[in-house]
Short mmCIF file of C-alpha atoms and ligand atoms in Angstrom, two decimals:
data_model
loop_
_atom_site.label_atom_id
_atom_site.label_comp_id
_atom_site.label_asym_id
_atom_site.label_seq_id
_atom_site.Cartn_x
_atom_site.Cartn_y
_atom_site.Cartn_z
CA UNK A 1 -0.05 -0.08 0.09
CA UNK A 2 1.50 3.55 -0.96
CA UNK A 3 0.16 6.16 1.44
CA UNK A 4 1.27 9.78 0.89
CA UNK A 5 1.59 12.55 3.49
CA UNK A 6 -0.57 14.61 1.51
CA UNK A 7 -3.40 11.97 1.79
CA UNK A 8 -2.72 11.72 5.72
CA UNK A 9 -2.89 15.58 5.87
CA UNK A 10 -6.24 15.45 3.65
CA UNK A 11 -7.71 13.18 5.97
CA UNK A 12 -6.58 15.18 9.18
CA UNK A 13 -8.08 18.53 7.67
CA UNK A 14 -11.62 16.42 8.75
CA UNK A 15 -10.53 16.71 12.52
CA UNK A 16 -11.51 19.90 14.11
CA UNK A 17 -10.22 21.76 17.22
CA UNK A 18 -13.68 21.69 18.99
CA UNK A 19 -12.58 25.15 20.94
CA UNK A 20 -10.97 27.07 17.92
CA UNK A 21 -13.45 25.73 15.76
CA UNK A 22 -10.94 25.11 12.75
CA UNK A 23 -9.44 22.09 11.39
CA UNK A 24 -6.28 20.93 12.89
CA UNK A 25 -4.64 21.36 9.29
CA UNK A 26 -5.43 25.01 9.04
CA UNK A 27 -4.48 25.44 12.69
CA UNK A 28 -1.20 24.36 11.91
CA UNK A 29 -1.00 21.57 14.45
CA UNK A 30 0.09 18.77 12.59
CA UNK A 31 3.69 18.30 11.96
CA UNK A 32 6.15 15.62 11.13
CA UNK A 33 4.01 13.15 9.52
CA UNK A 34 6.04 9.75 8.76
CA UNK A 35 4.77 7.13 6.81
CA UNK A 36 6.50 3.38 6.71
CA UNK A 37 4.32 0.52 5.04
CA UNK A 38 1.21 0.58 7.25
CA UNK A 39 2.48 2.61 9.98
CA UNK A 40 1.61 6.45 10.06
CA UNK A 41 2.93 9.07 12.83
CA UNK A 42 2.68 12.71 13.21
CA UNK A 43 2.57 15.16 15.67
CA UNK A 44 -0.37 17.03 17.01
CA UNK A 45 0.86 20.32 18.79
CA UNK A 46 -1.80 21.45 21.05
CA UNK A 47 -1.83 25.01 22.64
CA UNK A 48 -1.57 23.58 26.13
CA UNK A 49 -0.29 20.32 27.45
CA UNK A 50 -3.15 20.59 30.10
CA UNK A 51 -5.81 20.57 26.96
CA UNK A 52 -8.74 18.87 28.70
CA UNK A 53 -9.56 17.09 24.99
CA UNK A 54 -6.44 15.96 24.50
CA UNK A 55 -7.77 12.15 24.11
CA UNK A 56 -10.62 13.14 22.17
CA UNK A 57 -8.51 14.74 19.58
CA UNK A 58 -5.92 11.74 19.49
CA UNK A 59 -9.15 9.31 18.77
CA UNK A 60 -10.61 11.71 16.39
CA UNK A 61 -7.07 11.63 14.22
CA UNK A 62 -6.96 8.04 14.33
CA UNK A 63 -10.25 7.62 13.13
CA UNK A 64 -10.17 10.28 10.46
CA UNK A 65 -6.94 8.51 8.93
CA UNK A 66 -8.38 5.19 8.96
CA UNK A 67 -11.59 6.33 7.64
CA UNK A 68 -10.43 8.58 4.64
CA UNK A 69 -7.07 6.71 3.98
CA UNK A 70 -7.27 2.97 4.88
CA UNK A 71 -8.51 1.21 7.77
CA UNK A 72 -5.73 -1.05 7.70
CA UNK A 73 -3.44 1.71 8.80
CA UNK A 74 -1.73 1.63 12.10
CA UNK A 75 -1.75 5.30 13.54
CA UNK A 76 0.45 6.90 16.22
CA UNK A 77 -0.54 10.83 16.66
CA UNK A 78 2.15 11.90 19.32
CA UNK A 79 0.59 14.64 21.52
CA UNK A 80 2.71 17.55 21.89
CA UNK A 81 2.16 21.01 22.77
CA UNK A 82 3.42 24.68 22.36
CA UNK A 83 1.58 27.09 24.69
CA UNK A 84 0.35 30.04 22.58
CA UNK A 85 0.72 33.80 23.69
CA UNK A 86 -1.17 36.93 23.24
CA UNK A 87 1.26 39.41 24.28
CA UNK A 88 2.78 42.09 21.95
CA UNK A 89 4.41 44.36 24.24
CA UNK A 90 7.56 42.24 25.83
CA UNK A 91 9.53 44.76 27.66
CA UNK A 92 8.21 43.23 31.20
CA UNK A 93 8.19 39.77 31.55
CA UNK A 94 9.47 38.97 28.20
CA UNK A 95 10.02 35.07 28.32
CA UNK A 96 6.32 35.14 29.91
CA UNK A 97 3.72 33.55 27.31
CA UNK A 98 0.66 33.88 29.81
CA UNK A 99 -0.06 35.99 32.86
CA UNK A 100 -3.04 35.02 35.02
CA UNK A 101 -4.25 37.09 38.28
CA UNK A 102 -6.07 34.93 40.76
CA UNK A 103 -8.44 37.70 42.59
CA UNK A 104 -11.21 37.61 44.76
CA UNK A 105 -13.35 40.57 46.08
CA UNK A 106 -14.02 38.83 49.60
CA UNK A 107 -10.79 37.76 51.56
CA UNK A 108 -10.30 34.24 52.64
CA UNK A 109 -12.36 32.71 49.91
CA UNK A 110 -9.30 30.32 48.89
CA UNK A 111 -7.52 32.39 46.35
CA UNK A 112 -3.86 31.37 47.38
CA UNK A 113 -5.19 27.53 47.60
CA UNK A 114 -6.70 27.88 44.18
CA UNK A 115 -3.64 29.76 42.77
CA UNK A 116 -1.08 27.06 44.29
CA UNK A 117 -3.12 24.04 43.10
CA UNK A 118 -3.69 25.73 39.47
CA UNK A 119 0.24 26.12 39.50
CA UNK A 120 0.64 22.76 40.53
CA UNK A 121 -1.75 21.06 38.04
CA UNK A 122 -0.54 23.18 35.25
CA UNK A 123 3.39 22.07 35.99
CA UNK A 124 2.09 18.33 36.46
CA UNK A 125 0.72 18.72 32.94
CA UNK A 126 3.98 19.55 31.67
CA UNK A 127 3.73 23.33 31.47
CA UNK A 128 6.50 25.63 32.77
CA UNK A 129 4.72 27.44 35.68
CA UNK A 130 5.83 30.32 38.06
CA UNK A 131 3.89 32.01 41.16
CA UNK A 132 4.00 35.44 42.16
CA UNK A 133 2.92 36.27 45.53
CA UNK A 134 1.51 39.79 44.76
CA UNK A 135 -0.15 39.81 48.45
CA UNK A 136 2.54 41.87 50.02
CA UNK A 137 0.62 42.34 53.36
CA UNK A 138 -0.46 38.79 53.85
CA UNK A 139 2.10 36.37 52.03
CA UNK A 140 0.86 33.16 51.95
CA UNK A 141 3.02 31.32 49.39
CA UNK A 142 6.10 30.57 51.68
CA UNK A 143 3.88 28.29 53.79
CA UNK A 144 1.95 26.90 51.05
CA UNK A 145 5.10 25.53 49.40
CA UNK A 146 6.91 24.64 52.54
CA UNK A 147 9.47 27.50 51.84
CA UNK A 148 9.52 29.21 54.84
CA UNK A 149 12.90 31.08 55.86
CA UNK A 150 14.56 30.37 52.26
CA UNK A 151 15.88 33.06 50.55
CA UNK A 152 16.26 33.72 46.66
CA UNK A 153 19.79 34.07 44.99
CA UNK A 154 21.05 36.73 43.17
CA UNK A 155 22.43 36.40 39.65
CA UNK A 156 24.14 39.20 37.70
CA UNK A 157 22.02 41.70 39.63
CA UNK A 158 18.38 39.57 39.34
CA UNK A 159 16.92 37.94 42.01
CA UNK A 160 16.47 34.03 40.92
CA UNK A 161 13.00 32.65 42.14
CA UNK A 162 13.18 29.70 44.41
CA UNK A 163 12.00 26.49 42.49
CA UNK A 164 9.74 23.93 44.20
CA UNK A 165 8.34 20.95 42.86
CA UNK A 166 9.33 22.37 39.24
CA UNK A 167 7.32 25.64 40.02
CA UNK A 168 9.31 29.03 40.44
CA UNK A 169 8.25 31.02 43.39
CA UNK A 170 8.77 34.72 44.21
CA UNK A 171 6.73 36.16 47.57
CA UNK A 172 8.05 39.34 49.74
CA UNK A 173 7.79 36.62 52.50
CA UNK A 174 11.32 35.32 51.51
CA UNK A 175 12.65 38.82 51.56
CA UNK A 176 11.41 40.70 54.64
CA UNK A 177 10.04 39.85 57.98
CA UNK A 178 6.14 39.44 57.42
CA UNK A 179 5.62 42.26 60.17
CA UNK A 180 7.83 44.49 58.33
CA UNK A 181 5.93 44.36 55.08
CA UNK A 182 2.53 44.90 57.16
CA UNK A 183 3.59 48.64 58.01
CA UNK A 184 4.64 49.51 54.34
CA UNK A 185 2.56 51.97 52.81
CA UNK A 186 0.80 51.43 49.46
CA UNK A 187 3.33 53.07 47.16
CA UNK A 188 5.94 50.87 48.47
CA UNK A 189 3.91 47.57 48.21
CA UNK A 190 3.01 48.46 44.55
CA UNK A 191 6.90 49.24 43.95
CA UNK A 192 7.66 45.65 45.56
CA UNK A 193 5.17 44.26 43.14
CA UNK A 194 6.79 45.94 40.39
CA UNK A 195 10.48 44.58 41.12
CA UNK A 196 9.16 41.25 41.36
CA UNK A 197 8.43 41.87 37.55
CA UNK A 198 11.32 43.62 36.73
CA UNK A 199 14.06 42.58 38.59
CA UNK A 200 13.22 38.70 38.87
CA UNK A 201 14.82 36.34 36.35
CA UNK A 202 11.58 34.56 35.49
CA UNK A 203 12.92 33.20 32.35
CA UNK A 204 10.82 31.09 29.93
CA UNK A 205 7.39 30.38 31.40
CA UNK A 206 4.17 29.16 29.95
CA UNK A 207 2.25 30.56 32.82
CA UNK A 208 3.13 32.81 35.60
CA UNK A 209 0.28 32.85 38.23
CA UNK A 210 -0.31 36.10 40.33
CA UNK A 211 -1.78 35.23 43.86
CA UNK A 212 -3.49 38.96 44.65
CA UNK A 213 -4.55 40.24 47.94
CA UNK A 214 -8.24 40.21 48.70
CA UNK A 215 -10.37 43.22 47.63
CA UNK A 216 -10.40 45.79 44.67
CA UNK A 217 -8.54 48.27 46.34
CA UNK A 218 -5.51 50.55 44.98
CA UNK A 219 -3.04 47.66 44.86
CA UNK A 220 -5.52 45.83 42.60
CA UNK A 221 -5.46 49.10 40.00
CA UNK A 222 -1.60 49.41 40.45
CA UNK A 223 -1.16 45.65 39.43
CA UNK A 224 -3.43 45.91 36.53
CA UNK A 225 -1.51 48.83 35.24
CA UNK A 226 2.06 47.78 35.76
CA UNK A 227 1.86 44.30 35.51
CA UNK A 228 0.74 43.00 31.50
CA UNK A 229 -1.76 40.68 32.94
CA UNK A 230 -3.21 38.27 30.11
CA UNK A 231 -6.45 37.75 32.24
CA UNK A 232 -7.86 36.85 35.43
CA UNK A 233 -9.75 34.22 37.25
CA UNK A 234 -12.02 35.21 39.95
CA UNK A 235 -12.48 32.91 43.15
CA UNK A 236 -15.82 32.89 45.54
CA UNK A 237 -17.40 30.60 47.74
CA UNK A 238 -21.02 30.34 47.02
CA UNK A 239 -22.31 32.53 49.85
CA UNK A 240 -24.08 35.79 49.27
CA UNK A 241 -21.70 38.00 50.93
CA UNK A 242 -18.88 36.63 49.01
CA UNK A 243 -20.94 36.66 45.45
CA UNK A 244 -21.57 40.83 46.17
CA UNK A 245 -17.75 40.85 46.70
CA UNK A 246 -17.32 38.57 43.67
CA UNK A 247 -19.46 41.16 41.19
CA UNK A 248 -17.12 43.65 42.31
CA UNK A 249 -13.90 41.99 41.07
CA UNK A 250 -15.40 40.96 37.81
CA UNK A 251 -16.56 44.39 37.23
CA UNK A 252 -13.20 45.71 38.20
CA UNK A 253 -11.31 44.11 35.53
CA UNK A 254 -13.80 44.49 33.05
CA UNK A 255 -13.79 48.11 33.55
CA UNK A 256 -12.67 49.77 30.44
CA UNK A 257 -9.78 51.63 32.12
CA UNK A 258 -8.67 48.19 33.56
CA UNK A 259 -9.73 46.01 30.65
CA UNK A 260 -8.67 42.72 31.50
CA UNK A 261 -10.24 39.82 30.56
CA UNK A 262 -11.72 37.51 32.93
CA UNK A 263 -11.05 33.54 31.91
CA UNK A 264 -13.75 32.53 34.39
CA UNK A 265 -15.13 31.81 37.80
CA UNK A 266 -13.98 29.37 40.44
CA UNK A 267 -16.42 28.27 43.12
CA UNK A 268 -14.53 27.16 45.96
CA UNK A 269 -15.74 25.48 49.26
CA UNK A 270 -18.88 24.30 46.84
CA UNK A 271 -19.91 21.50 49.15
CA UNK A 272 -18.57 19.12 51.99
CA UNK A 273 -18.70 15.52 51.47
CA UNK A 274 -18.03 13.46 54.71
CA UNK A 275 -15.25 10.75 54.30
CA UNK A 276 -17.44 8.03 55.23
CA UNK A 277 -20.46 9.28 53.16
CA UNK A 278 -18.80 10.47 49.94
CA UNK A 279 -22.31 10.40 48.19
CA UNK A 280 -23.48 12.92 50.54
CA UNK A 281 -23.15 16.42 49.87
CA UNK A 282 -23.48 19.21 52.18
CA UNK A 283 -23.90 22.73 50.95
CA UNK A 284 -22.52 24.72 53.91
CA UNK A 285 -22.38 28.01 51.86
CA UNK A 286 -25.29 27.80 49.67
CA UNK A 287 -25.46 25.87 46.53
CA UNK A 288 -24.13 27.08 43.05
CA UNK A 289 -23.73 30.70 43.83
CA UNK A 290 -20.52 30.75 41.74
CA UNK A 291 -22.38 29.01 39.11
CA UNK A 292 -25.10 31.70 39.03
CA UNK A 293 -22.51 34.50 38.73
CA UNK A 294 -20.76 32.86 35.97
CA UNK A 295 -24.09 32.79 34.14
CA UNK A 296 -25.02 36.45 35.04
CA UNK A 297 -21.58 37.71 33.25
CA UNK A 298 -21.53 35.29 30.46
CA UNK A 299 -18.34 34.00 31.84
CA UNK A 300 -17.01 30.26 32.04
CA UNK A 301 -17.55 28.25 35.30
CA UNK A 302 -13.94 26.89 35.38
CA UNK A 303 -14.71 24.66 38.28
CA UNK A 304 -16.45 23.72 41.72
CA UNK A 305 -14.00 22.65 44.25
CA UNK A 306 -15.50 21.10 47.43
CA UNK A 307 -14.61 21.93 51.23
CA UNK A 308 -11.79 18.89 52.01
CA UNK A 309 -9.36 18.78 54.96
CA UNK A 310 -6.66 17.63 52.73
CA UNK A 311 -7.05 20.84 50.70
CA UNK A 312 -6.24 22.70 53.97
CA UNK A 313 -3.62 20.45 55.41
CA UNK A 314 -1.85 20.55 51.99
CA UNK A 315 -1.70 24.32 52.19
CA UNK A 316 -0.58 24.54 55.78
CA UNK A 317 2.29 21.81 55.32
CA UNK A 318 3.42 23.12 52.15
CA UNK A 319 2.86 19.91 50.14
CA UNK A 320 1.10 18.69 47.01
CA UNK A 321 -2.37 17.00 47.50
CA UNK A 322 -1.82 13.36 46.79
CA UNK A 323 -2.17 12.18 43.25
CA UNK A 324 -5.06 9.33 44.33
CA UNK A 325 -7.26 11.97 45.91
CA UNK A 326 -10.22 12.82 43.80
CA UNK A 327 -9.56 16.72 44.82
CA UNK A 328 -6.38 16.39 42.92
CA UNK A 329 -8.58 15.46 39.95
CA UNK A 330 -10.89 18.32 40.37
CA UNK A 331 -7.92 20.77 40.41
CA UNK A 332 -6.39 19.13 37.33
CA UNK A 333 -9.75 19.72 35.60
CA UNK A 334 -9.84 23.07 36.70
CA UNK A 335 -6.30 24.05 35.38
CA UNK A 336 -7.39 22.14 32.07
CA UNK A 337 -10.40 24.46 31.81
CA UNK A 338 -8.16 27.73 32.41
CA UNK A 339 -5.67 26.54 29.85
CA UNK A 340 -8.50 26.10 27.47
CA UNK A 341 -9.99 29.63 27.88
CA UNK A 342 -6.31 31.31 27.81
CA UNK A 343 -5.82 29.29 24.53
CA UNK A 344 -9.40 30.33 23.39
CA UNK A 345 -8.73 34.01 24.00
CA UNK A 346 -5.18 33.88 22.39
CA UNK A 347 -6.70 32.56 19.41
CA UNK A 348 -9.43 34.90 19.28
CA UNK A 349 -7.01 37.80 19.58
CA UNK A 350 -4.49 36.29 16.75
CA UNK A 351 -7.59 36.36 14.43
CA UNK A 352 -8.67 40.01 15.02
CA UNK A 353 -4.89 41.23 15.02
N1 ATP B 401 -11.42 23.95 49.12
C1 ATP B 401 -11.02 24.04 50.13
N2 ATP B 401 -11.19 23.17 51.57
C2 ATP B 401 -10.73 23.12 52.71
N3 ATP B 401 -10.00 24.24 53.34
C3 ATP B 401 -9.65 25.42 52.26
C4 ATP B 401 -10.06 25.02 50.65
N4 ATP B 401 -9.75 26.17 50.03
C5 ATP B 401 -9.10 27.09 51.14
N5 ATP B 401 -9.17 26.52 52.19
C6 ATP B 401 -8.63 26.93 53.44
O1 ATP B 401 -9.19 28.37 53.85
C7 ATP B 401 -8.32 29.04 54.23
C8 ATP B 401 -8.10 30.56 53.60
O2 ATP B 401 -7.58 30.30 52.15
P1 ATP B 401 -6.71 30.89 51.30
O3 ATP B 401 -5.43 31.19 52.03
O4 ATP B 401 -6.51 30.16 50.10
O5 ATP B 401 -7.90 32.01 51.00
P2 ATP B 401 -7.53 33.59 50.24
O6 ATP B 401 -8.44 34.08 49.44
O7 ATP B 401 -6.02 33.70 49.76
O8 ATP B 401 -7.42 34.42 51.65
P3 ATP B 401 -6.65 35.54 51.59
O9 ATP B 401 -7.86 36.87 51.20
O10 ATP B 401 -6.30 36.05 53.29
O11 ATP B 401 -5.47 36.08 50.81
C9 ATP B 401 -7.11 28.11 54.13
O12 ATP B 401 -6.75 27.89 55.50
C10 ATP B 401 -6.89 27.26 53.45
O13 ATP B 401 -6.17 26.30 53.66
MG1 MG B 402 -4.24 34.69 49.73
#
């Protein structure tokens, strides 16, 4: 049987990326086609290693080649990825493809916990990830990564981020005593955050996560102005007081003066299931509040994370959640949804440029 590369490409042009709504060939995602007798191999370059539809696209490629070329072919798509970016201006953080701010109107809803677990899941998927603690007055990342008391090094006048579990981490907590930062005035806090973007050697990153302080105050406006944020993720609990503040946060980012896209809403502490009754769900803070806000603003609901003791203990102990736990799967799914929204936003922007 003689099979040409053109025939393979023609077959694959019948497979669409469900998010980008175009076929894989037009999207230039098919690379390195190799044909040897009945064996066909090619690379499928996805827009993120965390792509939730990886398996579906892989199966669709096999089916398309077997259907349009020959059912006797042994088809092996190698799923690879190259994370896309929408950044034009590259003066600040030149090697960073996507900068994602994790915010909330209300304090204590789980921003830092979501930010850290998003970073972990994205890194587990194979992406290069950094996380910047923008909460100057209440830095959480040293504890949440188990890096208390560690100091970043300096190379050629630039600060080197600490690296934990493959993730680059910077926090004011590594530099000054916590009590010292707390008395800083606004401009000092803002300039510290600015320095974290200009004077830190972040290198090449697919995703840089910013863990923001609570609220919608001056410091948020400064960050939105000084840091080229690609988009934001808003965390809320389903409780009505949190929802009111969540709306403020969404409106702040969407305000024309700020104009930062909102990738979606994360509903945290959505429900509690006792360990001995995993099928029971108690909606301690109300049900689906985050989901309803997402619907109101026509934004994606990126995920609903349950209230689970191991989420708290992993944060307090600075360790990753065990791979075997179902909450790890919930965070992986959340990271996949976020990466997907980032890729869609980048693709829409590249089409309109
Ligand atoms: N899904 C969850 N299940 C159990 N505990 C959680 C969950 N999410 C967060 N927590 C716990 O709730 C507390 C607050 O979370 P976290 O520090 O992430 O909130 P935050 O929004 O960053 O707070 P702040 O506004 O002070 O920055 C922490 O003790 C954390 O471990
Ligand atoms: Mg926090």
